[in-house]
PDB file of C-alpha atoms in Angstrom:
ATOM      1  CA  MET A 139      87.559  98.560 120.054  1.00  0.00           C
ATOM      2  CA  PHE A 140      85.240 101.765 118.690  1.00  0.00           C
ATOM      3  CA  GLY A 141      84.674 100.946 115.166  1.00  0.00           C
ATOM      4  CA  TYR A 142      86.073 104.316 114.335  1.00  0.00           C
ATOM      5  CA  VAL A 143      88.738 103.374 111.942  1.00  0.00           C
ATOM      6  CA  ARG A 144      86.688 103.039 108.656  1.00  0.00           C
ATOM      7  CA  ILE A 145      86.857 103.452 105.387  1.00  0.00           C
ATOM      8  CA  TYR A 146      85.015 106.241 103.342  1.00  0.00           C
ATOM      9  CA  LYS A 147      83.007 104.433 100.421  1.00  0.00           C
ATOM     10  CA  PRO A 148      82.322 107.000  98.694  1.00  0.00           C
ATOM     11  CA  GLU A 149      85.904 107.511  97.916  1.00  0.00           C
ATOM     12  CA  LEU A 150      86.699 103.820  97.216  1.00  0.00           C
ATOM     13  CA  LYS A 151      86.853 101.798  93.976  1.00  0.00           C
ATOM     14  CA  ILE A 152      84.765  98.913  93.444  1.00  0.00           C
ATOM     15  CA  LYS A 153      87.492  96.727  93.664  1.00  0.00           C
ATOM     16  CA  ASP A 154      89.072  98.144  96.629  1.00  0.00           C
ATOM     17  CA  TYR A 155      85.791  97.787  98.754  1.00  0.00           C
ATOM     18  CA  GLU A 156      85.076  93.861  97.506  1.00  0.00           C
ATOM     19  CA  THR A 157      88.724  92.996  98.975  1.00  0.00           C
ATOM     20  CA  TYR A 158      88.087  95.434 101.822  1.00  0.00           C
ATOM     21  CA  LYS A 159      84.959  93.496 102.490  1.00  0.00           C
ATOM     22  CA  ALA A 160      86.491  90.376 101.779  1.00  0.00           C
ATOM     23  CA  ALA A 161      88.513  91.427 104.700  1.00  0.00           C
ATOM     24  CA  TYR A 162      85.859  91.942 107.100  1.00  0.00           C
ATOM     25  CA  CYS A 163      84.286  88.758 106.189  1.00  0.00           C
ATOM     26  CA  SER A 164      87.559  87.050 107.134  1.00  0.00           C
ATOM     27  CA  VAL A 165      88.198  88.279 110.460  1.00  0.00           C
ATOM     28  CA  CYS A 166      84.313  87.232 111.037  1.00  0.00           C
ATOM     29  CA  ARG A 167      85.275  84.048 109.955  1.00  0.00           C
ATOM     30  CA  ALA A 168      88.540  84.229 112.120  1.00  0.00           C
ATOM     31  CA  LEU A 169      86.903  85.097 115.285  1.00  0.00           C
ATOM     32  CA  GLY A 170      84.038  82.174 115.264  1.00  0.00           C
ATOM     33  CA  ARG A 171      86.656  79.567 113.668  1.00  0.00           C
ATOM     34  CA  HIS A 172      88.790  80.026 117.195  1.00  0.00           C
ATOM     35  CA  TYR A 173      86.523  81.748 119.572  1.00  0.00           C
ATOM     36  CA  GLY A 174      82.878  80.375 118.882  1.00  0.00           C
ATOM     37  CA  VAL A 175      79.882  82.058 116.860  1.00  0.00           C
ATOM     38  CA  ILE A 176      78.964  84.453 120.067  1.00  0.00           C
ATOM     39  CA  ALA A 177      82.461  85.843 119.230  1.00  0.00           C
ATOM     40  CA  ARG A 178      81.637  87.040 115.736  1.00  0.00           C
ATOM     41  CA  GLY A 179      79.470  89.852 117.221  1.00  0.00           C
ATOM     42  CA  LEU A 180      82.764  91.267 118.280  1.00  0.00           C
ATOM     43  CA  LEU A 181      83.672  91.824 114.659  1.00  0.00           C
ATOM     44  CA  SER A 182      84.368  95.674 114.242  1.00  0.00           C
ATOM     45  CA  TYR A 183      86.319  98.177 111.394  1.00  0.00           C
ATOM     46  CA  ASP A 184      89.275  98.480 113.516  1.00  0.00           C
ATOM     47  CA  ALA A 185      89.713  94.609 113.781  1.00  0.00           C
ATOM     48  CA  THR A 186      89.841  95.085 109.688  1.00  0.00           C
ATOM     49  CA  PHE A 187      92.070  97.760 109.584  1.00  0.00           C
ATOM     50  CA  LEU A 188      94.585  95.959 111.975  1.00  0.00           C
ATOM     51  CA  TYR A 189      94.947  92.916 109.461  1.00  0.00           C
ATOM     52  CA  LEU A 190      95.407  94.944 106.526  1.00  0.00           C
ATOM     53  CA  TYR A 191      98.148  97.039 107.945  1.00  0.00           C
ATOM     54  CA  ARG A 192      99.835  94.252 109.025  1.00  0.00           C
ATOM     55  CA  ALA A 193      99.184  92.182 105.999  1.00  0.00           C
ATOM     56  CA  ALA A 194     100.294  95.170 103.966  1.00  0.00           C
ATOM     57  CA  ILE A 195     103.653  95.656 105.412  1.00  0.00           C
ATOM     58  CA  SER A 196     104.258  92.017 105.671  1.00  0.00           C
ATOM     59  CA  GLU A 197     106.340  90.663 102.746  1.00  0.00           C
ATOM     60  CA  ALA A 198     103.524  87.641 102.591  1.00  0.00           C
ATOM     61  CA  ALA A 199     100.562  89.904 101.753  1.00  0.00           C
ATOM     62  CA  ASP A 200      98.213  88.222  98.973  1.00  0.00           C
ATOM     63  CA  CYS A 201      95.735  91.026  98.019  1.00  0.00           C
ATOM     64  CA  LYS A 202      93.459  87.658  96.281  1.00  0.00           C
ATOM     65  CA  TYR A 203      90.324  86.559  97.850  1.00  0.00           C
ATOM     66  CA  GLU A 204      88.161  83.745  97.292  1.00  0.00           C
ATOM     67  CA  LYS A 205      84.258  84.031  96.674  1.00  0.00           C
ATOM     68  CA  GLY A 206      82.098  82.088  99.076  1.00  0.00           C
ATOM     69  CA  VAL A 207      78.261  82.446 101.340  1.00  0.00           C
ATOM     70  CA  CYS A 208      78.044  84.024 104.204  1.00  0.00           C
ATOM     71  CA  PRO A 209      76.902  80.884 106.994  1.00  0.00           C
ATOM     72  CA  PHE A 210      74.259  83.433 108.584  1.00  0.00           C
ATOM     73  CA  ASN A 211      72.554  84.408 105.700  1.00  0.00           C
ATOM     74  CA  PRO A 212      72.922  81.804 102.968  1.00  0.00           C
ATOM     75  CA  LEU A 213      71.799  84.194  99.800  1.00  0.00           C
ATOM     76  CA  LYS A 214      74.605  86.850 100.626  1.00  0.00           C
ATOM     77  CA  LYS A 215      77.713  85.962  98.846  1.00  0.00           C
ATOM     78  CA  CYS A 216      81.158  86.738 100.719  1.00  0.00           C
ATOM     79  CA  GLY A 217      85.027  87.117  99.732  1.00  0.00           C
ATOM     80  CA  TYR A 218      87.487  85.068 102.011  1.00  0.00           C
ATOM     81  CA  ILE A 219      91.027  86.097 101.712  1.00  0.00           C
ATOM     82  CA  CYS A 220      92.619  82.702 102.196  1.00  0.00           C
ATOM     83  CA  GLY A 221      96.642  81.473 102.792  1.00  0.00           C
ATOM     84  CA  GLN A 222      96.968  84.435 106.128  1.00  0.00           C
ATOM     85  CA  ASP A 223      95.432  82.235 108.816  1.00  0.00           C
ATOM     86  CA  LYS A 224      98.151  83.246 111.518  1.00  0.00           C
ATOM     87  CA  ALA A 225      97.049  86.956 110.825  1.00  0.00           C
ATOM     88  CA  PHE A 226      93.830  86.459 110.904  1.00  0.00           C
ATOM     89  CA  GLU A 227      94.796  84.573 114.001  1.00  0.00           C
ATOM     90  CA  PHE A 228      96.188  87.211 115.843  1.00  0.00           C
ATOM     91  CA  VAL A 229      93.626  89.862 115.123  1.00  0.00           C
ATOM     92  CA  ALA A 230      90.950  87.721 116.521  1.00  0.00           C
ATOM     93  CA  SER A 231      93.176  87.243 119.462  1.00  0.00           C
ATOM     94  CA  VAL A 232      93.491  91.050 119.951  1.00  0.00           C
ATOM     95  CA  THR A 233      89.597  91.749 119.028  1.00  0.00           C
ATOM     96  CA  VAL A 234      88.951  89.577 121.948  1.00  0.00           C
ATOM     97  CA  ILE A 235      91.487  91.058 124.479  1.00  0.00           C
ATOM     98  CA  LEU A 236      90.496  94.482 123.777  1.00  0.00           C
ATOM     99  CA  SER A 237      86.801  93.433 123.879  1.00  0.00           C
ATOM    100  CA  TYR A 238      87.443  92.272 127.367  1.00  0.00           C
ATOM    101  CA  PHE A 239      89.069  95.106 128.828  1.00  0.00           C
ATOM    102  CA  LYS A 240      86.463  97.545 127.157  1.00  0.00           C
ATOM    103  CA  LEU A 241      84.233  95.284 128.795  1.00  0.00           C
ATOM    104  CA  ILE A 242      84.957  95.760 132.288  1.00  0.00           C
ATOM    105  CA  ASP A 243      85.989  99.571 131.435  1.00  0.00           C
ATOM    106  CA  SER A 244      82.062  99.187 131.175  1.00  0.00           C
ATOM    107  CA  ILE A 245      80.922  97.403 134.181  1.00  0.00           C
ATOM    108  CA  ASN A 246      83.683 100.223 135.857  1.00  0.00           C
ATOM    109  CA  ASP A 247      81.810 103.437 134.462  1.00  0.00           C
ATOM    110  CA  SER A 248      78.636 102.433 133.301  1.00  0.00           C
ATOM    111  CA  GLY A 249      75.006 103.063 134.841  1.00  0.00           C
ATOM    112  CA  PHE A 250      73.392 100.456 136.581  1.00  0.00           C
ATOM    113  CA  PHE A 251      71.308  98.679 133.562  1.00  0.00           C
ATOM    114  CA  LYS A 252      74.619  98.889 131.198  1.00  0.00           C
ATOM    115  CA  ARG A 253      76.725  97.624 133.973  1.00  0.00           C
ATOM    116  CA  PHE A 254      74.349  94.711 134.762  1.00  0.00           C
ATOM    117  CA  PHE A 255      74.463  93.254 131.459  1.00  0.00           C
ATOM    118  CA  CYS A 256      77.641  93.891 130.982  1.00  0.00           C
ATOM    119  CA  ARG A 257      78.138  91.517 133.896  1.00  0.00           C
ATOM    120  CA  LEU A 258      76.131  88.865 132.576  1.00  0.00           C
ATOM    121  CA  ALA A 259      78.309  88.814 129.460  1.00  0.00           C
ATOM    122  CA  LEU A 260      81.495  89.069 132.083  1.00  0.00           C
ATOM    123  CA  PRO A 261      82.266  85.359 132.704  1.00  0.00           C
ATOM    124  CA  TYR A 262      81.590  84.085 129.177  1.00  0.00           C
ATOM    125  CA  MET A 263      84.594  86.822 127.799  1.00  0.00           C
ATOM    126  CA  LYS A 264      86.521  85.787 130.738  1.00  0.00           C
ATOM    127  CA  ARG A 265      86.387  82.146 129.057  1.00  0.00           C
ATOM    128  CA  LYS A 266      87.781  83.586 125.855  1.00  0.00           C
ATOM    129  CA  TYR A 267      90.144  86.109 127.261  1.00  0.00           C
ATOM    130  CA  LYS A 268      91.805  83.070 129.063  1.00  0.00           C
ATOM    131  CA  LYS A 269      92.360  81.628 126.146  1.00  0.00           C
ATOM    132  CA  SER A 270      93.780  84.415 123.897  1.00  0.00           C
ATOM    133  CA  LYS A 271      95.886  84.809 126.897  1.00  0.00           C
ATOM    134  CA  SER A 272      98.109  81.214 125.765  1.00  0.00           C
ATOM    135  CA  SER A 273      97.806  82.226 122.101  1.00  0.00           C
ATOM    136  CA  LEU A 274     100.492  84.085 120.509  1.00  0.00           C
ATOM    137  CA  SER A 275      99.352  87.460 121.609  1.00  0.00           C
ATOM    138  CA  GLY A 276      99.851  86.777 124.987  1.00  0.00           C
ATOM    139  CA  PHE A 277     101.813  90.208 124.807  1.00  0.00           C
ATOM    140  CA  VAL A 278      99.163  91.687 124.181  1.00  0.00           C
ATOM    141  CA  CYS A 279      97.175  90.875 127.173  1.00  0.00           C
ATOM    142  CA  ARG A 280      99.593  91.913 129.555  1.00  0.00           C
ATOM    143  CA  TYR A 281     100.417  95.190 127.894  1.00  0.00           C
ATOM    144  CA  ARG A 282      96.806  96.265 127.563  1.00  0.00           C
ATOM    145  CA  LYS A 283      96.496  95.574 131.323  1.00  0.00           C
ATOM    146  CA  LYS A 284      99.231  97.903 132.360  1.00  0.00           C
ATOM    147  CA  THR A 285      98.210 100.816 129.889  1.00  0.00           C
ATOM    148  CA  MET A 286      94.315 100.201 131.201  1.00  0.00           C
ATOM    149  CA  ASN A 287      95.461 100.148 134.902  1.00  0.00           C
ATOM    150  CA  GLU A 288      97.757 103.751 133.610  1.00  0.00           C
ATOM    151  CA  GLN A 289      94.191 104.820 132.036  1.00  0.00           C
ATOM    152  CA  ALA A 290      91.864 104.313 135.086  1.00  0.00           C
ATOM    153  CA  GLN A 291      94.889 106.192 137.391  1.00  0.00           C
ATOM    154  CA  ILE A 292      94.866 109.082 134.994  1.00  0.00           C
ATOM    155  CA  GLU A 293      90.849 109.578 134.737  1.00  0.00           C
ATOM    156  CA  ASN A 294      90.738 109.392 138.652  1.00  0.00           C
ATOM    157  CA  GLU A 295      93.172 112.058 138.747  1.00  0.00           C
ATOM    158  CA  LYS A 296      90.572 114.153 136.133  1.00  0.00           C
ATOM    159  CA  THR A 297      93.772 115.472 133.954  1.00  0.00           C
ATOM    160  CA  LEU A 298      93.236 118.333 132.251  1.00  0.00           C
ATOM    161  CA  SER A 299      95.873 117.362 129.656  1.00  0.00           C
ATOM    162  CA  THR A 300      94.272 115.514 126.853  1.00  0.00           C
ATOM    163  CA  ASP A 301      97.519 114.514 125.847  1.00  0.00           C
ATOM    164  CA  LEU A 302      98.159 112.471 128.924  1.00  0.00           C
ATOM    165  CA  ALA A 303      94.535 111.473 129.200  1.00  0.00           C
ATOM    166  CA  ALA A 304      95.048 109.789 125.625  1.00  0.00           C
ATOM    167  CA  ASP A 305      98.677 108.471 126.076  1.00  0.00           C
ATOM    168  CA  PRO A 306      97.878 104.842 127.431  1.00  0.00           C
ATOM    169  CA  SER A 307      95.290 103.917 124.629  1.00  0.00           C
ATOM    170  CA  ALA A 308      97.591 105.036 122.378  1.00  0.00           C
ATOM    171  CA  LYS A 309     100.768 102.911 123.928  1.00  0.00           C
ATOM    172  CA  ALA A 310      98.949 100.232 123.487  1.00  0.00           C
ATOM    173  CA  LEU A 311      97.490 100.257 119.864  1.00  0.00           C
ATOM    174  CA  ALA A 312     101.306 101.223 119.032  1.00  0.00           C
ATOM    175  CA  ALA A 313     102.480  97.842 120.624  1.00  0.00           C
ATOM    176  CA  ILE A 314      99.696  96.063 118.914  1.00  0.00           C
ATOM    177  CA  MET A 315     100.776  97.260 115.556  1.00  0.00           C
ATOM    178  CA  THR A 316     104.414  96.568 116.377  1.00  0.00           C
ATOM    179  CA  TYR A 317     104.424  93.763 117.716  1.00  0.00           C
ATOM    180  CA  GLY A 318     106.319  90.854 115.887  1.00  0.00           C
ATOM    181  CA  ILE A 319     107.781  93.031 113.043  1.00  0.00           C
ATOM    182  CA  GLN A 320     111.094  92.390 112.310  1.00  0.00           C
ATOM    183  CA  ASN A 321     112.014  94.995 110.423  1.00  0.00           C
ATOM    184  CA  GLU A 322     113.560  98.103 112.111  1.00  0.00           C
ATOM    185  CA  GLU A 323     112.399 100.634 109.430  1.00  0.00           C
ATOM    186  CA  LYS A 324     108.703  99.274 109.626  1.00  0.00           C
ATOM    187  CA  ARG A 325     108.477  98.797 113.292  1.00  0.00           C
ATOM    188  CA  LEU A 326     109.642 102.412 114.084  1.00  0.00           C
ATOM    189  CA  ILE A 327     106.961 103.915 111.533  1.00  0.00           C
ATOM    190  CA  SER A 328     103.827 101.392 112.823  1.00  0.00           C
ATOM    191  CA  LYS A 329     104.994 102.595 115.964  1.00  0.00           C
ATOM    192  CA  ARG A 330     104.046 106.040 115.245  1.00  0.00           C
ATOM    193  CA  VAL A 331     101.124 105.299 113.160  1.00  0.00           C
ATOM    194  CA  GLY A 332      99.457 102.848 116.026  1.00  0.00           C
ATOM    195  CA  TYR A 333     100.520 105.705 118.139  1.00  0.00           C
ATOM    196  CA  CYS A 334      98.653 108.437 116.779  1.00  0.00           C
ATOM    197  CA  LEU A 335      95.859 106.059 115.781  1.00  0.00           C
ATOM    198  CA  GLY A 336      95.299 105.420 119.304  1.00  0.00           C
ATOM    199  CA  ARG A 337      95.194 108.544 120.466  1.00  0.00           C
ATOM    200  CA  TRP A 338      92.665 109.986 117.592  1.00  0.00           C
ATOM    201  CA  VAL A 339      89.956 106.757 118.650  1.00  0.00           C
ATOM    202  CA  TYR A 340      90.865 107.795 122.182  1.00  0.00           C
ATOM    203  CA  LEU A 341      89.861 111.642 121.660  1.00  0.00           C
ATOM    204  CA  THR A 342      87.362 111.071 119.361  1.00  0.00           C
ATOM    205  CA  ASP A 343      85.176 108.508 121.060  1.00  0.00           C
ATOM    206  CA  ALA A 344      86.181 111.098 124.141  1.00  0.00           C
ATOM    207  CA  TYR A 345      84.599 113.768 121.593  1.00  0.00           C
ATOM    208  CA  ASP A 346      81.354 111.617 120.777  1.00  0.00           C
ATOM    209  CA  ASP A 347      81.013 110.485 124.687  1.00  0.00           C
ATOM    210  CA  ILE A 348      80.725 114.441 125.180  1.00  0.00           C
ATOM    211  CA  THR A 349      76.849 115.065 125.805  1.00  0.00           C
ATOM    212  CA  LYS A 350      76.687 111.500 127.354  1.00  0.00           C
ATOM    213  CA  ASP A 351      79.365 111.926 129.691  1.00  0.00           C
ATOM    214  CA  LEU A 352      77.758 115.497 130.915  1.00  0.00           C
ATOM    215  CA  LYS A 353      74.444 113.766 131.782  1.00  0.00           C
ATOM    216  CA  SER A 354      76.503 111.223 133.508  1.00  0.00           C
ATOM    217  CA  HIS A 355      79.255 113.217 134.884  1.00  0.00           C
ATOM    218  CA  ASN A 356      81.815 110.263 133.890  1.00  0.00           C
ATOM    219  CA  TYR A 357      85.112 111.913 133.237  1.00  0.00           C
ATOM    220  CA  ASN A 358      85.892 113.500 129.912  1.00  0.00           C
ATOM    221  CA  PRO A 359      89.256 115.206 128.789  1.00  0.00           C
ATOM    222  CA  PHE A 360      87.379 117.527 126.612  1.00  0.00           C
ATOM    223  CA  ILE A 361      84.527 118.190 129.331  1.00  0.00           C
ATOM    224  CA  GLU A 362      87.110 118.698 132.367  1.00  0.00           C
ATOM    225  CA  LYS A 363      90.122 120.954 129.660  1.00  0.00           C
ATOM    226  CA  TYR A 364      87.350 123.172 128.111  1.00  0.00           C
ATOM    227  CA  LYS A 365      84.884 123.429 131.050  1.00  0.00           C
ATOM    228  CA  ILE A 366      82.368 122.432 129.120  1.00  0.00           C
ATOM    229  CA  GLU A 367      79.156 122.927 131.040  1.00  0.00           C
ATOM    230  CA  SER A 368      76.219 122.213 128.142  1.00  0.00           C
ATOM    231  CA  LYS A 369      75.352 120.918 125.086  1.00  0.00           C
ATOM    232  CA  ALA A 370      76.212 124.067 123.252  1.00  0.00           C
ATOM    233  CA  PHE A 371      80.373 124.848 123.099  1.00  0.00           C
ATOM    234  CA  ASP A 372      82.810 125.377 121.145  1.00  0.00           C
ATOM    235  CA  ARG A 373      83.840 122.140 118.975  1.00  0.00           C
ATOM    236  CA  GLU A 374      86.878 123.858 116.507  1.00  0.00           C
ATOM    237  CA  PRO A 375      89.459 123.548 118.996  1.00  0.00           C
ATOM    238  CA  ILE A 376      88.488 119.618 119.472  1.00  0.00           C
ATOM    239  CA  ILE A 377      88.127 119.023 115.974  1.00  0.00           C
ATOM    240  CA  LYS A 378      91.457 120.836 114.995  1.00  0.00           C
ATOM    241  CA  SER A 379      93.422 118.447 117.608  1.00  0.00           C
ATOM    242  CA  LEU A 380      91.252 115.753 116.193  1.00  0.00           C
ATOM    243  CA  ARG A 381      92.892 116.776 112.477  1.00  0.00           C
ATOM    244  CA  LEU A 382      95.970 117.518 113.508  1.00  0.00           C
ATOM    245  CA  THR A 383      96.421 113.768 115.241  1.00  0.00           C
ATOM    246  CA  ALA A 384      94.757 112.250 112.530  1.00  0.00           C
ATOM    247  CA  ASN A 385      97.496 114.191 109.803  1.00  0.00           C
ATOM    248  CA  GLU A 386     100.782 113.074 111.844  1.00  0.00           C
ATOM    249  CA  ALA A 387      99.234 109.336 111.831  1.00  0.00           C
ATOM    250  CA  ALA A 388      99.195 110.322 107.864  1.00  0.00           C
ATOM    251  CA  LEU A 389     102.812 111.760 107.816  1.00  0.00           C
ATOM    252  CA  ALA A 390     104.006 108.551 108.863  1.00  0.00           C
ATOM    253  CA  PHE A 391     102.170 106.373 106.755  1.00  0.00           C
ATOM    254  CA  ASN A 392     103.295 107.799 104.094  1.00  0.00           C
ATOM    255  CA  LEU A 393     106.647 106.741 104.755  1.00  0.00           C
ATOM    256  CA  LEU A 394     106.116 102.961 104.393  1.00  0.00           C
ATOM    257  CA  ASP A 395     106.568 101.869 100.792  1.00  0.00           C
ATOM    258  CA  ILE A 396     103.380  99.057 100.635  1.00  0.00           C
ATOM    259  CA  LYS A 397     101.950  97.888  97.805  1.00  0.00           C
ATOM    260  CA  CYS A 398      98.926  95.530  99.037  1.00  0.00           C
ATOM    261  CA  TYR A 399      95.997  97.108 100.019  1.00  0.00           C
ATOM    262  CA  LYS A 400      97.623 100.799  99.976  1.00  0.00           C
ATOM    263  CA  GLU A 401      94.720 102.141  98.332  1.00  0.00           C
ATOM    264  CA  ILE A 402      92.599 101.180 100.745  1.00  0.00           C
ATOM    265  CA  LEU A 403      95.025 101.784 103.228  1.00  0.00           C
ATOM    266  CA  GLU A 404      95.119 105.251 102.178  1.00  0.00           C
ATOM    267  CA  ASN A 405      91.568 105.541 102.262  1.00  0.00           C
ATOM    268  CA  ILE A 406      90.834 104.407 105.675  1.00  0.00           C
ATOM    269  CA  ILE A 407      93.615 107.317 107.095  1.00  0.00           C
ATOM    270  CA  PHE A 408      93.208 110.251 104.598  1.00  0.00           C
ATOM    271  CA  ASP A 409      89.566 109.719 104.105  1.00  0.00           C
ATOM    272  CA  GLY A 410      88.089 107.893 106.628  1.00  0.00           C
ATOM    273  CA  LEU A 411      88.882 109.537 109.627  1.00  0.00           C
ATOM    274  CA  GLU A 412      88.259 113.072 108.495  1.00  0.00           C
ATOM    275  CA  ASN A 413      84.752 111.404 107.251  1.00  0.00           C
ATOM    276  CA  GLN A 414      84.175 109.785 111.232  1.00  0.00           C
ATOM    277  CA  GLN A 415      84.881 113.704 112.629  1.00  0.00           C
ATOM    278  CA  LYS A 416      82.114 115.134 110.454  1.00  0.00           C
ATOM    279  CA  MET A 417      79.563 112.878 111.410  1.00  0.00           C
ATOM    280  CA  ILE A 418      80.440 113.115 115.232  1.00  0.00           C
ATOM    281  CA  THR A 419      80.128 116.794 114.659  1.00  0.00           C
ATOM    282  CA  GLU A 420      77.218 116.988 112.915  1.00  0.00           C
ATOM    283  CA  LYS A 421      75.481 114.464 115.316  1.00  0.00           C
ATOM    284  CA  ASP A 422      76.530 116.401 117.811  1.00  0.00           C
ATOM    285  CA  LYS A 423      75.031 119.588 116.498  1.00  0.00           C
ATOM    286  CA  GLU A 424      72.079 118.298 115.980  1.00  0.00           C
ATOM    287  CA  VAL A 425      71.633 117.318 119.680  1.00  0.00           C
ATOM    288  CA  SER A 426      72.635 120.646 120.773  1.00  0.00           C
ATOM    289  CA  ARG A 427      70.089 122.356 118.627  1.00  0.00           C
TER     290      ARG A 427
END
């Protein structure tokens, strides 16, 4: 996971922000409970979004949480959502699975030093990955492995199409977000939301990595498509593409009739994605000066 799917705090009500923090801390606790203390380091904003979304479309969703204490900082108060153990177990398992495949990808694509440290972490992650395969999300393991192989083939061919390059990641997130949903209408809508978000995350990460990929000569769909050769390049076509994809996710999300976590999810999809694009653009412009 990349950490791009997050809230835009200035536009979020205090009560909703407290609920979001409670969901974030609950995912952290689930990672520790099911995969050990070290696995808590895999916590991401994307995992928190996944819980909030799947809980929101569930008839058993409950926005309530109870106060607690952070195990790593006893002076810090946390909120924990109760009664959603299966939901958090699923999110924790998915987090481990995606982190494992991201580690494999880093070993294949990174420089010497990063590759060295990733290899040191591989035995630990492989053990956690095997455990996650035996959990309720075993389907996610098989599907993510399949899409990762598709991704590797597409990138090796250095395709010029951003649509083709983003397709495996988009399909993977669509499968994760629709896993176990019985209601046909919600499943179809969630498939579209997941596909658009997966596409957006992949392309946003590619946009964020343009400067780095120029130096390392790694594949980047935007570098290939727009023949980018230096830090000074036209960002408008890329920003337009990201915005269109985010808008498609928002249009699909609007079709859902949900009550729990609605304001938080709207904040993430309508404001959070846009804010992430702006932050990357500002950072990229600073580097290119």
